[in-house]
Structures are given as C-alpha cells and as structure tokens.
Amino acid sequence: MIAAGVNAKAITAYLGHASIQTTFDLYGHLMPGNEDEAVALVDAYLERGRVVGREEHEEVLRGYELEE
C-alpha cells in the first residue's frame, strides 16, 4: 500500500492500528522520506498556487477593464 501511494492514515485504518504512530513505528522505514522529493513536491505545490493566483489576478484586471 505504501508503494502504491496510499495515505498513511488510510493504511492505519486498513491495518486496524489504534494510531498512526503505530503504523509509522512499524512501517515508517518504508515511507517516502527523501528530502529532495519533499522539496520538489512543495515547490510544485507552490508553483500551482502562483499560477492560479496570477490567473485570478488577471481575471480581476480584465473585469476592471470591461467596467471602464
């Protein structure tokens, strides 16, 4: 399940563990933890936010142009 990308909280429920801590204690060594991967994921997330923010800003500006 970890290799398939299943959420750790879901794995906890599927395995019947009382807490996610138990899952991490038992299987944490299998969880992706590469710092480079984490940095790339956060960078991609922030870039998506910048693109959406820029698109929303441009839409607002177009609205002002139409009112004038």
mmCIF file as Biopython writes it, N, C-alpha, C and O atoms, coordinates in Angstrom:
data_model
#
loop_
_atom_site.group_PDB
_atom_site.id
_atom_site.type_symbol
_atom_site.label_atom_id
_atom_site.label_alt_id
_atom_site.label_comp_id
_atom_site.label_asym_id
_atom_site.label_entity_id
_atom_site.label_seq_id
_atom_site.pdbx_PDB_ins_code
_atom_site.Cartn_x
_atom_site.Cartn_y
_atom_site.Cartn_z
_atom_site.occupancy
_atom_site.B_iso_or_equiv
_atom_site.auth_seq_id
_atom_site.auth_asym_id
_atom_site.pdbx_PDB_model_num
ATOM 1   N N  . MET A ? 1  ? 0.821   -1.196 0.000   1.0 0.0 1  A 1 
ATOM 2   C CA . MET A ? 1  ? 0.000   0.000  0.000   1.0 0.0 1  A 1 
ATOM 3   C C  . MET A ? 1  ? 0.865   1.260  0.000   1.0 0.0 1  A 1 
ATOM 4   O O  . MET A ? 1  ? 0.536   2.249  -0.655  1.0 0.0 1  A 1 
ATOM 5   N N  . ILE A ? 2  ? 1.964   1.214  0.735   1.0 0.0 2  A 1 
ATOM 6   C CA . ILE A ? 2  ? 2.855   2.376  0.779   1.0 0.0 2  A 1 
ATOM 7   C C  . ILE A ? 2  ? 3.425   2.646  -0.602  1.0 0.0 2  A 1 
ATOM 8   O O  . ILE A ? 2  ? 3.432   3.790  -1.057  1.0 0.0 2  A 1 
ATOM 9   N N  . ALA A ? 3  ? 3.903   1.611  -1.272  1.0 0.0 3  A 1 
ATOM 10  C CA . ALA A ? 3  ? 4.482   1.769  -2.605  1.0 0.0 3  A 1 
ATOM 11  C C  . ALA A ? 3  ? 3.449   2.270  -3.607  1.0 0.0 3  A 1 
ATOM 12  O O  . ALA A ? 3  ? 3.792   2.951  -4.573  1.0 0.0 3  A 1 
ATOM 13  N N  . ALA A ? 4  ? 2.182   1.929  -3.373  1.0 0.0 4  A 1 
ATOM 14  C CA . ALA A ? 4  ? 1.114   2.374  -4.267  1.0 0.0 4  A 1 
ATOM 15  C C  . ALA A ? 4  ? 0.712   3.817  -4.001  1.0 0.0 4  A 1 
ATOM 16  O O  . ALA A ? 4  ? -0.036  4.411  -4.779  1.0 0.0 4  A 1 
ATOM 17  N N  . GLY A ? 5  ? 1.211   4.384  -2.896  1.0 0.0 5  A 1 
ATOM 18  C CA . GLY A ? 5  ? 0.909   5.778  -2.584  1.0 0.0 5  A 1 
ATOM 19  C C  . GLY A ? 5  ? -0.313  5.977  -1.714  1.0 0.0 5  A 1 
ATOM 20  O O  . GLY A ? 5  ? -0.847  7.083  -1.641  1.0 0.0 5  A 1 
ATOM 21  N N  . VAL A ? 6  ? -0.768  4.914  -1.047  1.0 0.0 6  A 1 
ATOM 22  C CA . VAL A ? 6  ? -1.928  5.032  -0.168  1.0 0.0 6  A 1 
ATOM 23  C C  . VAL A ? 6  ? -1.565  5.924  1.018   1.0 0.0 6  A 1 
ATOM 24  O O  . VAL A ? 6  ? -0.479  5.800  1.586   1.0 0.0 6  A 1 
ATOM 25  N N  . ASN A ? 7  ? -2.459  6.804  1.381   1.0 0.0 7  A 1 
ATOM 26  C CA . ASN A ? 7  ? -2.284  7.719  2.504   1.0 0.0 7  A 1 
ATOM 27  C C  . ASN A ? 7  ? -2.014  6.935  3.787   1.0 0.0 7  A 1 
ATOM 28  O O  . ASN A ? 7  ? -2.663  5.921  4.044   1.0 0.0 7  A 1 
ATOM 29  N N  . ALA A ? 8  ? -1.054  7.404  4.596   1.0 0.0 8  A 1 
ATOM 30  C CA . ALA A ? 8  ? -0.663  6.700  5.821   1.0 0.0 8  A 1 
ATOM 31  C C  . ALA A ? 8  ? -1.827  6.552  6.790   1.0 0.0 8  A 1 
ATOM 32  O O  . ALA A ? 8  ? -1.933  5.528  7.465   1.0 0.0 8  A 1 
ATOM 33  N N  . LYS A ? 9  ? -2.695  7.543  6.873   1.0 0.0 9  A 1 
ATOM 34  C CA . LYS A ? 9  ? -3.848  7.450  7.775   1.0 0.0 9  A 1 
ATOM 35  C C  . LYS A ? 9  ? -4.794  6.343  7.309   1.0 0.0 9  A 1 
ATOM 36  O O  . LYS A ? 9  ? -5.365  5.627  8.132   1.0 0.0 9  A 1 
ATOM 37  N N  . ALA A ? 10 ? -4.958  6.204  6.009   1.0 0.0 10 A 1 
ATOM 38  C CA . ALA A ? 10 ? -5.796  5.129  5.472   1.0 0.0 10 A 1 
ATOM 39  C C  . ALA A ? 10 ? -5.176  3.769  5.767   1.0 0.0 10 A 1 
ATOM 40  O O  . ALA A ? 10 ? -5.884  2.822  6.110   1.0 0.0 10 A 1 
ATOM 41  N N  . ILE A ? 11 ? -3.863  3.672  5.636   1.0 0.0 11 A 1 
ATOM 42  C CA . ILE A ? 11 ? -3.181  2.413  5.944   1.0 0.0 11 A 1 
ATOM 43  C C  . ILE A ? 11 ? -3.423  2.051  7.409   1.0 0.0 11 A 1 
ATOM 44  O O  . ILE A ? 11 ? -3.669  0.889  7.733   1.0 0.0 11 A 1 
ATOM 45  N N  . THR A ? 12 ? -3.353  3.042  8.287   1.0 0.0 12 A 1 
ATOM 46  C CA . THR A ? 12 ? -3.607  2.820  9.710   1.0 0.0 12 A 1 
ATOM 47  C C  . THR A ? 12 ? -4.979  2.187  9.914   1.0 0.0 12 A 1 
ATOM 48  O O  . THR A ? 12 ? -5.123  1.227  10.670  1.0 0.0 12 A 1 
ATOM 49  N N  . ALA A ? 13 ? -5.981  2.732  9.238   1.0 0.0 13 A 1 
ATOM 50  C CA . ALA A ? 13 ? -7.344  2.206  9.371   1.0 0.0 13 A 1 
ATOM 51  C C  . ALA A ? 13 ? -7.446  0.794  8.795   1.0 0.0 13 A 1 
ATOM 52  O O  . ALA A ? 13 ? -8.046  -0.088 9.410   1.0 0.0 13 A 1 
ATOM 53  N N  . TYR A ? 14 ? -6.864  0.582  7.625   1.0 0.0 14 A 1 
ATOM 54  C CA . TYR A ? 14 ? -6.942  -0.732 6.983   1.0 0.0 14 A 1 
ATOM 55  C C  . TYR A ? 14 ? -6.278  -1.821 7.822   1.0 0.0 14 A 1 
ATOM 56  O O  . TYR A ? 14 ? -6.749  -2.958 7.859   1.0 0.0 14 A 1 
ATOM 57  N N  . LEU A ? 15 ? -5.181  -1.467 8.495   1.0 0.0 15 A 1 
ATOM 58  C CA . LEU A ? 15 ? -4.453  -2.446 9.297   1.0 0.0 15 A 1 
ATOM 59  C C  . LEU A ? 15 ? -5.020  -2.589 10.706  1.0 0.0 15 A 1 
ATOM 60  O O  . LEU A ? 15 ? -4.623  -3.481 11.455  1.0 0.0 15 A 1 
ATOM 61  N N  . GLY A ? 16 ? -5.947  -1.707 11.060  1.0 0.0 16 A 1 
ATOM 62  C CA . GLY A ? 16 ? -6.569  -1.794 12.374  1.0 0.0 16 A 1 
ATOM 63  C C  . GLY A ? 16 ? -5.698  -1.278 13.505  1.0 0.0 16 A 1 
ATOM 64  O O  . GLY A ? 16 ? -5.907  -1.634 14.664  1.0 0.0 16 A 1 
ATOM 65  N N  . HIS A ? 17 ? -4.728  -0.447 13.177  1.0 0.0 17 A 1 
ATOM 66  C CA . HIS A ? 17 ? -3.877  0.117  14.219  1.0 0.0 17 A 1 
ATOM 67  C C  . HIS A ? 17 ? -4.661  1.174  15.003  1.0 0.0 17 A 1 
ATOM 68  O O  . HIS A ? 17 ? -5.518  1.866  14.452  1.0 0.0 17 A 1 
ATOM 69  N N  . ALA A ? 18 ? -4.353  1.283  16.285  1.0 0.0 18 A 1 
ATOM 70  C CA . ALA A ? 18 ? -5.042  2.250  17.142  1.0 0.0 18 A 1 
ATOM 71  C C  . ALA A ? 18 ? -4.645  3.685  16.816  1.0 0.0 18 A 1 
ATOM 72  O O  . ALA A ? 18 ? -5.423  4.614  17.032  1.0 0.0 18 A 1 
ATOM 73  N N  . SER A ? 19 ? -3.440  3.860  16.298  1.0 0.0 19 A 1 
ATOM 74  C CA . SER A ? 19 ? -2.992  5.213  15.971  1.0 0.0 19 A 1 
ATOM 75  C C  . SER A ? 19 ? -2.035  5.165  14.787  1.0 0.0 19 A 1 
ATOM 76  O O  . SER A ? 19 ? -1.451  4.129  14.469  1.0 0.0 19 A 1 
ATOM 77  N N  . ILE A ? 20 ? -1.897  6.316  14.152  1.0 0.0 20 A 1 
ATOM 78  C CA . ILE A ? 20 ? -0.970  6.410  13.027  1.0 0.0 20 A 1 
ATOM 79  C C  . ILE A ? 20 ? 0.464   6.224  13.514  1.0 0.0 20 A 1 
ATOM 80  O O  . ILE A ? 20 ? 1.332   5.801  12.751  1.0 0.0 20 A 1 
ATOM 81  N N  . GLN A ? 21 ? 0.713   6.543  14.791  1.0 0.0 21 A 1 
ATOM 82  C CA . GLN A ? 21 ? 2.047   6.361  15.353  1.0 0.0 21 A 1 
ATOM 83  C C  . GLN A ? 21 ? 2.476   4.894  15.282  1.0 0.0 21 A 1 
ATOM 84  O O  . GLN A ? 21 ? 3.634   4.592  14.993  1.0 0.0 21 A 1 
ATOM 85  N N  . THR A ? 22 ? 1.537   3.993  15.547  1.0 0.0 22 A 1 
ATOM 86  C CA . THR A ? 22 ? 1.837   2.561  15.451  1.0 0.0 22 A 1 
ATOM 87  C C  . THR A ? 22 ? 2.256   2.195  14.031  1.0 0.0 22 A 1 
ATOM 88  O O  . THR A ? 22 ? 3.226   1.465  13.825  1.0 0.0 22 A 1 
ATOM 89  N N  . THR A ? 23 ? 1.516   2.711  13.064  1.0 0.0 23 A 1 
ATOM 90  C CA . THR A ? 23 ? 1.833   2.442  11.653  1.0 0.0 23 A 1 
ATOM 91  C C  . THR A ? 23 ? 3.220   2.965  11.313  1.0 0.0 23 A 1 
ATOM 92  O O  . THR A ? 23 ? 4.014   2.269  10.681  1.0 0.0 23 A 1 
ATOM 93  N N  . PHE A ? 24 ? 3.513   4.199  11.737  1.0 0.0 24 A 1 
ATOM 94  C CA . PHE A ? 24 ? 4.829   4.768  11.447  1.0 0.0 24 A 1 
ATOM 95  C C  . PHE A ? 24 ? 5.946   4.027  12.183  1.0 0.0 24 A 1 
ATOM 96  O O  . PHE A ? 24 ? 7.037   3.840  11.644  1.0 0.0 24 A 1 
ATOM 97  N N  . ASP A ? 25 ? 5.663   3.606  13.420  1.0 0.0 25 A 1 
ATOM 98  C CA . ASP A ? 25 ? 6.678   2.851  14.164  1.0 0.0 25 A 1 
ATOM 99  C C  . ASP A ? 25 ? 7.015   1.534  13.459  1.0 0.0 25 A 1 
ATOM 100 O O  . ASP A ? 25 ? 8.177   1.133  13.400  1.0 0.0 25 A 1 
ATOM 101 N N  . LEU A ? 26 ? 5.988   0.868  12.927  1.0 0.0 26 A 1 
ATOM 102 C CA . LEU A ? 26 ? 6.200   -0.422 12.281  1.0 0.0 26 A 1 
ATOM 103 C C  . LEU A ? 26 ? 6.694   -0.308 10.840  1.0 0.0 26 A 1 
ATOM 104 O O  . LEU A ? 26 ? 7.537   -1.094 10.408  1.0 0.0 26 A 1 
ATOM 105 N N  . TYR A ? 27 ? 6.173   0.662  10.102  1.0 0.0 27 A 1 
ATOM 106 C CA . TYR A ? 27 ? 6.425   0.725  8.660   1.0 0.0 27 A 1 
ATOM 107 C C  . TYR A ? 27 ? 7.042   2.039  8.193   1.0 0.0 27 A 1 
ATOM 108 O O  . TYR A ? 27 ? 7.188   2.268  6.993   1.0 0.0 27 A 1 
ATOM 109 N N  . GLY A ? 28 ? 7.398   2.887  9.129   1.0 0.0 28 A 1 
ATOM 110 C CA . GLY A ? 28 ? 7.942   4.200  8.779   1.0 0.0 28 A 1 
ATOM 111 C C  . GLY A ? 28 ? 9.162   4.139  7.888   1.0 0.0 28 A 1 
ATOM 112 O O  . GLY A ? 28 ? 9.375   5.022  7.058   1.0 0.0 28 A 1 
ATOM 113 N N  . HIS A ? 29 ? 9.965   3.099  8.056   1.0 0.0 29 A 1 
ATOM 114 C CA . HIS A ? 29 ? 11.167  2.961  7.225   1.0 0.0 29 A 1 
ATOM 115 C C  . HIS A ? 29 ? 10.817  2.762  5.752   1.0 0.0 29 A 1 
ATOM 116 O O  . HIS A ? 29 ? 11.664  2.953  4.879   1.0 0.0 29 A 1 
ATOM 117 N N  . LEU A ? 30 ? 9.574   2.381  5.477   1.0 0.0 30 A 1 
ATOM 118 C CA . LEU A ? 30 ? 9.141   2.192  4.087   1.0 0.0 30 A 1 
ATOM 119 C C  . LEU A ? 30 ? 8.521   3.447  3.489   1.0 0.0 30 A 1 
ATOM 120 O O  . LEU A ? 30 ? 8.338   3.539  2.275   1.0 0.0 30 A 1 
ATOM 121 N N  . MET A ? 31 ? 8.195   4.423  4.352   1.0 0.0 31 A 1 
ATOM 122 C CA . MET A ? 31 ? 7.556   5.649  3.881   1.0 0.0 31 A 1 
ATOM 123 C C  . MET A ? 31 ? 8.563   6.500  3.118   1.0 0.0 31 A 1 
ATOM 124 O O  . MET A ? 31 ? 9.731   6.595  3.494   1.0 0.0 31 A 1 
ATOM 125 N N  . PRO A ? 32 ? 8.086   7.116  2.036   1.0 0.0 32 A 1 
ATOM 126 C CA . PRO A ? 32 ? 8.982   8.013  1.304   1.0 0.0 32 A 1 
ATOM 127 C C  . PRO A ? 32 ? 9.427   9.135  2.242   1.0 0.0 32 A 1 
ATOM 128 O O  . PRO A ? 32 ? 8.596   9.775  2.886   1.0 0.0 32 A 1 
ATOM 129 N N  . GLY A ? 33 ? 10.715  9.368  2.316   1.0 0.0 33 A 1 
ATOM 130 C CA . GLY A ? 33 ? 11.198  10.403 3.207   1.0 0.0 33 A 1 
ATOM 131 C C  . GLY A ? 33 ? 12.335  11.197 2.604   1.0 0.0 33 A 1 
ATOM 132 O O  . GLY A ? 33 ? 13.004  11.962 3.297   1.0 0.0 33 A 1 
ATOM 133 N N  . ASN A ? 34 ? 12.550  11.019 1.330   1.0 0.0 34 A 1 
ATOM 134 C CA . ASN A ? 34 ? 13.638  11.692 0.653   1.0 0.0 34 A 1 
ATOM 135 C C  . ASN A ? 34 ? 13.408  13.201 0.674   1.0 0.0 34 A 1 
ATOM 136 O O  . ASN A ? 34 ? 12.383  13.692 0.199   1.0 0.0 34 A 1 
ATOM 137 N N  . GLU A ? 35 ? 14.373  13.923 1.228   1.0 0.0 35 A 1 
ATOM 138 C CA . GLU A ? 35 ? 14.237  15.376 1.323   1.0 0.0 35 A 1 
ATOM 139 C C  . GLU A ? 35 ? 14.111  16.021 -0.052  1.0 0.0 35 A 1 
ATOM 140 O O  . GLU A ? 35 ? 13.354  16.978 -0.219  1.0 0.0 35 A 1 
ATOM 141 N N  . ASP A ? 36 ? 14.840  15.512 -1.032  1.0 0.0 36 A 1 
ATOM 142 C CA . ASP A ? 36 ? 14.750  16.069 -2.386  1.0 0.0 36 A 1 
ATOM 143 C C  . ASP A ? 36 ? 13.344  15.913 -2.946  1.0 0.0 36 A 1 
ATOM 144 O O  . ASP A ? 36 ? 12.823  16.816 -3.600  1.0 0.0 36 A 1 
ATOM 145 N N  . GLU A ? 37 ? 12.734  14.760 -2.686  1.0 0.0 37 A 1 
ATOM 146 C CA . GLU A ? 37 ? 11.367  14.531 -3.146  1.0 0.0 37 A 1 
ATOM 147 C C  . GLU A ? 37 ? 10.408  15.495 -2.453  1.0 0.0 37 A 1 
ATOM 148 O O  . GLU A ? 37 ? 9.515   16.050 -3.092  1.0 0.0 37 A 1 
ATOM 149 N N  . ALA A ? 38 ? 10.591  15.693 -1.155  1.0 0.0 38 A 1 
ATOM 150 C CA . ALA A ? 38 ? 9.732   16.601 -0.403  1.0 0.0 38 A 1 
ATOM 151 C C  . ALA A ? 38 ? 9.862   18.021 -0.932  1.0 0.0 38 A 1 
ATOM 152 O O  . ALA A ? 38 ? 8.860   18.716 -1.098  1.0 0.0 38 A 1 
ATOM 153 N N  . VAL A ? 39 ? 11.078  18.451 -1.195  1.0 0.0 39 A 1 
ATOM 154 C CA . VAL A ? 39 ? 11.305  19.794 -1.727  1.0 0.0 39 A 1 
ATOM 155 C C  . VAL A ? 39 ? 10.629  19.953 -3.085  1.0 0.0 39 A 1 
ATOM 156 O O  . VAL A ? 39 ? 9.993   20.975 -3.342  1.0 0.0 39 A 1 
ATOM 157 N N  . ALA A ? 40 ? 10.758  18.965 -3.948  1.0 0.0 40 A 1 
ATOM 158 C CA . ALA A ? 40 ? 10.142  19.026 -5.281  1.0 0.0 40 A 1 
ATOM 159 C C  . ALA A ? 40 ? 8.626   19.091 -5.183  1.0 0.0 40 A 1 
ATOM 160 O O  . ALA A ? 40 ? 7.985   19.831 -5.928  1.0 0.0 40 A 1 
ATOM 161 N N  . LEU A ? 41 ? 8.045   18.313 -4.260  1.0 0.0 41 A 1 
ATOM 162 C CA . LEU A ? 41 ? 6.592   18.329 -4.096  1.0 0.0 41 A 1 
ATOM 163 C C  . LEU A ? 41 ? 6.101   19.686 -3.611  1.0 0.0 41 A 1 
ATOM 164 O O  . LEU A ? 41 ? 5.103   20.205 -4.110  1.0 0.0 41 A 1 
ATOM 165 N N  . VAL A ? 42 ? 6.801   20.260 -2.639  1.0 0.0 42 A 1 
ATOM 166 C CA . VAL A ? 42 ? 6.402   21.572 -2.113  1.0 0.0 42 A 1 
ATOM 167 C C  . VAL A ? 42 ? 6.591   22.641 -3.181  1.0 0.0 42 A 1 
ATOM 168 O O  . VAL A ? 42 ? 5.734   23.510 -3.341  1.0 0.0 42 A 1 
ATOM 169 N N  . ASP A ? 43 ? 7.690   22.592 -3.906  1.0 0.0 43 A 1 
ATOM 170 C CA . ASP A ? 43 ? 7.912   23.559 -4.986  1.0 0.0 43 A 1 
ATOM 171 C C  . ASP A ? 43 ? 6.803   23.490 -6.032  1.0 0.0 43 A 1 
ATOM 172 O O  . ASP A ? 43 ? 6.309   24.523 -6.482  1.0 0.0 43 A 1 
ATOM 173 N N  . ALA A ? 44 ? 6.413   22.284 -6.419  1.0 0.0 44 A 1 
ATOM 174 C CA . ALA A ? 44 ? 5.345   22.118 -7.413  1.0 0.0 44 A 1 
ATOM 175 C C  . ALA A ? 44 ? 4.022   22.654 -6.876  1.0 0.0 44 A 1 
ATOM 176 O O  . ALA A ? 44 ? 3.263   23.289 -7.609  1.0 0.0 44 A 1 
ATOM 177 N N  . TYR A ? 45 ? 3.747   22.399 -5.598  1.0 0.0 45 A 1 
ATOM 178 C CA . TYR A ? 45 ? 2.524   22.900 -4.980  1.0 0.0 45 A 1 
ATOM 179 C C  . TYR A ? 45 ? 2.499   24.427 -4.982  1.0 0.0 45 A 1 
ATOM 180 O O  . TYR A ? 45 ? 1.494   25.035 -5.347  1.0 0.0 45 A 1 
ATOM 181 N N  . LEU A ? 46 ? 3.595   25.035 -4.577  1.0 0.0 46 A 1 
ATOM 182 C CA . LEU A ? 46 ? 3.664   26.499 -4.545  1.0 0.0 46 A 1 
ATOM 183 C C  . LEU A ? 46 ? 3.561   27.094 -5.942  1.0 0.0 46 A 1 
ATOM 184 O O  . LEU A ? 46 ? 2.936   28.138 -6.126  1.0 0.0 46 A 1 
ATOM 185 N N  . GLU A ? 47 ? 4.159   26.448 -6.914  1.0 0.0 47 A 1 
ATOM 186 C CA . GLU A ? 47 ? 4.074   26.946 -8.294  1.0 0.0 47 A 1 
ATOM 187 C C  . GLU A ? 47 ? 2.631   26.904 -8.792  1.0 0.0 47 A 1 
ATOM 188 O O  . GLU A ? 47 ? 2.179   27.832 -9.462  1.0 0.0 47 A 1 
ATOM 189 N N  . ARG A ? 48 ? 1.906   25.826 -8.467  1.0 0.0 48 A 1 
ATOM 190 C CA . ARG A ? 48 ? 0.490   25.762 -8.864  1.0 0.0 48 A 1 
ATOM 191 C C  . ARG A ? 48 ? -0.280  26.914 -8.229  1.0 0.0 48 A 1 
ATOM 192 O O  . ARG A ? 48 ? -1.152  27.505 -8.866  1.0 0.0 48 A 1 
ATOM 193 N N  . GLY A ? 49 ? 0.036   27.232 -6.990  1.0 0.0 49 A 1 
ATOM 194 C CA . GLY A ? 49 ? -0.623  28.345 -6.313  1.0 0.0 49 A 1 
ATOM 195 C C  . GLY A ? 49 ? -0.312  29.674 -6.972  1.0 0.0 49 A 1 
ATOM 196 O O  . GLY A ? 49 ? -1.186  30.531 -7.101  1.0 0.0 49 A 1 
ATOM 197 N N  . ARG A ? 50 ? 0.945   29.846 -7.391  1.0 0.0 50 A 1 
ATOM 198 C CA . ARG A ? 50 ? 1.323   31.086 -8.075  1.0 0.0 50 A 1 
ATOM 199 C C  . ARG A ? 50 ? 0.587   31.215 -9.401  1.0 0.0 50 A 1 
ATOM 200 O O  . ARG A ? 50 ? 0.129   32.304 -9.748  1.0 0.0 50 A 1 
ATOM 201 N N  . VAL A ? 51 ? 0.469   30.133 -10.140 1.0 0.0 51 A 1 
ATOM 202 C CA . VAL A ? 51 ? -0.216  30.160 -11.438 1.0 0.0 51 A 1 
ATOM 203 C C  . VAL A ? 51 ? -1.688  30.502 -11.232 1.0 0.0 51 A 1 
ATOM 204 O O  . VAL A ? 51 ? -2.225  31.361 -11.932 1.0 0.0 51 A 1 
ATOM 205 N N  . VAL A ? 52 ? -2.342  29.848 -10.290 1.0 0.0 52 A 1 
ATOM 206 C CA . VAL A ? 52 ? -3.758  30.116 -10.020 1.0 0.0 52 A 1 
ATOM 207 C C  . VAL A ? 52 ? -3.929  31.551 -9.553  1.0 0.0 52 A 1 
ATOM 208 O O  . VAL A ? 52 ? -4.840  32.246 -10.003 1.0 0.0 52 A 1 
ATOM 209 N N  . GLY A ? 53 ? -3.060  32.003 -8.652  1.0 0.0 53 A 1 
ATOM 210 C CA . GLY A ? 53 ? -3.142  33.373 -8.158  1.0 0.0 53 A 1 
ATOM 211 C C  . GLY A ? 53 ? -2.969  34.381 -9.275  1.0 0.0 53 A 1 
ATOM 212 O O  . GLY A ? 53 ? -3.676  35.387 -9.324  1.0 0.0 53 A 1 
ATOM 213 N N  . ARG A ? 54 ? -2.024  34.116 -10.178 1.0 0.0 54 A 1 
ATOM 214 C CA . ARG A ? 54 ? -1.786  35.012 -11.304 1.0 0.0 54 A 1 
ATOM 215 C C  . ARG A ? 54 ? -3.003  35.035 -12.226 1.0 0.0 54 A 1 
ATOM 216 O O  . ARG A ? 54 ? -3.393  36.098 -12.708 1.0 0.0 54 A 1 
ATOM 217 N N  . GLU A ? 55 ? -3.606  33.868 -12.476 1.0 0.0 55 A 1 
ATOM 218 C CA . GLU A ? 55 ? -4.792  33.804 -13.337 1.0 0.0 55 A 1 
ATOM 219 C C  . GLU A ? 55 ? -5.952  34.567 -12.712 1.0 0.0 55 A 1 
ATOM 220 O O  . GLU A ? 55 ? -6.667  35.281 -13.415 1.0 0.0 55 A 1 
ATOM 221 N N  . GLU A ? 56 ? -6.150  34.431 -11.403 1.0 0.0 56 A 1 
ATOM 222 C CA . GLU A ? 56 ? -7.227  35.148 -10.725 1.0 0.0 56 A 1 
ATOM 223 C C  . GLU A ? 56 ? -6.980  36.646 -10.780 1.0 0.0 56 A 1 
ATOM 224 O O  . GLU A ? 56 ? -7.913  37.418 -10.997 1.0 0.0 56 A 1 
ATOM 225 N N  . HIS A ? 57 ? -5.741  37.064 -10.587 1.0 0.0 57 A 1 
ATOM 226 C CA . HIS A ? 57 ? -5.389  38.480 -10.644 1.0 0.0 57 A 1 
ATOM 227 C C  . HIS A ? 57 ? -5.685  39.041 -12.033 1.0 0.0 57 A 1 
ATOM 228 O O  . HIS A ? 57 ? -6.260  40.122 -12.165 1.0 0.0 57 A 1 
ATOM 229 N N  . GLU A ? 58 ? -5.287  38.301 -13.063 1.0 0.0 58 A 1 
ATOM 230 C CA . GLU A ? 58 ? -5.537  38.757 -14.431 1.0 0.0 58 A 1 
ATOM 231 C C  . GLU A ? 58 ? -7.024  38.841 -14.726 1.0 0.0 58 A 1 
ATOM 232 O O  . GLU A ? 58 ? -7.459  39.738 -15.447 1.0 0.0 58 A 1 
ATOM 233 N N  . GLU A ? 59 ? -7.807  37.924 -14.183 1.0 0.0 59 A 1 
ATOM 234 C CA . GLU A ? 59 ? -9.249  37.949 -14.384 1.0 0.0 59 A 1 
ATOM 235 C C  . GLU A ? 59 ? -9.859  39.190 -13.745 1.0 0.0 59 A 1 
ATOM 236 O O  . GLU A ? 59 ? -10.732 39.826 -14.336 1.0 0.0 59 A 1 
ATOM 237 N N  . VAL A ? 60 ? -9.411  39.536 -12.555 1.0 0.0 60 A 1 
ATOM 238 C CA . VAL A ? 60 ? -9.901  40.745 -11.880 1.0 0.0 60 A 1 
ATOM 239 C C  . VAL A ? 60 ? -9.557  41.975 -12.708 1.0 0.0 60 A 1 
ATOM 240 O O  . VAL A ? 60 ? -10.391 42.862 -12.893 1.0 0.0 60 A 1 
ATOM 241 N N  . LEU A ? 61 ? -8.326  42.022 -13.204 1.0 0.0 61 A 1 
ATOM 242 C CA . LEU A ? 61 ? -7.929  43.167 -14.027 1.0 0.0 61 A 1 
ATOM 243 C C  . LEU A ? 61 ? -8.766  43.269 -15.286 1.0 0.0 61 A 1 
ATOM 244 O O  . LEU A ? 61 ? -9.137  44.371 -15.689 1.0 0.0 61 A 1 
ATOM 245 N N  . ARG A ? 62 ? -9.072  42.141 -15.920 1.0 0.0 62 A 1 
ATOM 246 C CA . ARG A ? 62 ? -9.941  42.162 -17.107 1.0 0.0 62 A 1 
ATOM 247 C C  . ARG A ? 62 ? -11.319 42.705 -16.749 1.0 0.0 62 A 1 
ATOM 248 O O  . ARG A ? 62 ? -11.930 43.421 -17.543 1.0 0.0 62 A 1 
ATOM 249 N N  . GLY A ? 63 ? -11.806 42.372 -15.572 1.0 0.0 63 A 1 
ATOM 250 C CA . GLY A ? 63 ? -13.106 42.873 -15.127 1.0 0.0 63 A 1 
ATOM 251 C C  . GLY A ? 63 ? -13.110 44.375 -14.980 1.0 0.0 63 A 1 
ATOM 252 O O  . GLY A ? 63 ? -14.090 45.032 -15.332 1.0 0.0 63 A 1 
ATOM 253 N N  . TYR A ? 64 ? -12.009 44.937 -14.455 1.0 0.0 64 A 1 
ATOM 254 C CA . TYR A ? 64 ? -11.895 46.377 -14.321 1.0 0.0 64 A 1 
ATOM 255 C C  . TYR A ? 64 ? -11.846 47.044 -15.684 1.0 0.0 64 A 1 
ATOM 256 O O  . TYR A ? 64 ? -12.445 48.100 -15.888 1.0 0.0 64 A 1 
ATOM 257 N N  . GLU A ? 65 ? -11.127 46.422 -16.624 1.0 0.0 65 A 1 
ATOM 258 C CA . GLU A ? 65 ? -11.032 46.976 -17.968 1.0 0.0 65 A 1 
ATOM 259 C C  . GLU A ? 65 ? -12.396 47.017 -18.637 1.0 0.0 65 A 1 
ATOM 260 O O  . GLU A ? 65 ? -12.693 47.962 -19.368 1.0 0.0 65 A 1 
ATOM 261 N N  . LEU A ? 66 ? -13.229 46.013 -18.401 1.0 0.0 66 A 1 
ATOM 262 C CA . LEU A ? 66 ? -14.561 45.976 -19.000 1.0 0.0 66 A 1 
ATOM 263 C C  . LEU A ? 66 ? -15.471 47.055 -18.415 1.0 0.0 66 A 1 
ATOM 264 O O  . LEU A ? 66 ? -16.344 47.577 -19.108 1.0 0.0 66 A 1 
ATOM 265 N N  . GLU A ? 67 ? -15.264 47.390 -17.132 1.0 0.0 67 A 1 
ATOM 266 C CA . GLU A ? 67 ? -16.110 48.401 -16.477 1.0 0.0 67 A 1 
ATOM 267 C C  . GLU A ? 67 ? -15.790 49.800 -16.965 1.0 0.0 67 A 1 
ATOM 268 O O  . GLU A ? 67 ? -16.656 50.674 -16.963 1.0 0.0 67 A 1 
ATOM 269 N N  . GLU A ? 68 ? -14.543 50.021 -17.387 1.0 0.0 68 A 1 
ATOM 270 C CA . GLU A ? 68 ? -14.131 51.366 -17.802 1.0 0.0 68 A 1 
ATOM 271 C C  . GLU A ? 68 ? -14.619 51.733 -19.122 1.0 0.0 68 A 1 
ATOM 272 O O  . GLU A ? 68 ? -14.347 52.837 -19.595 1.0 0.0 68 A 1 
#
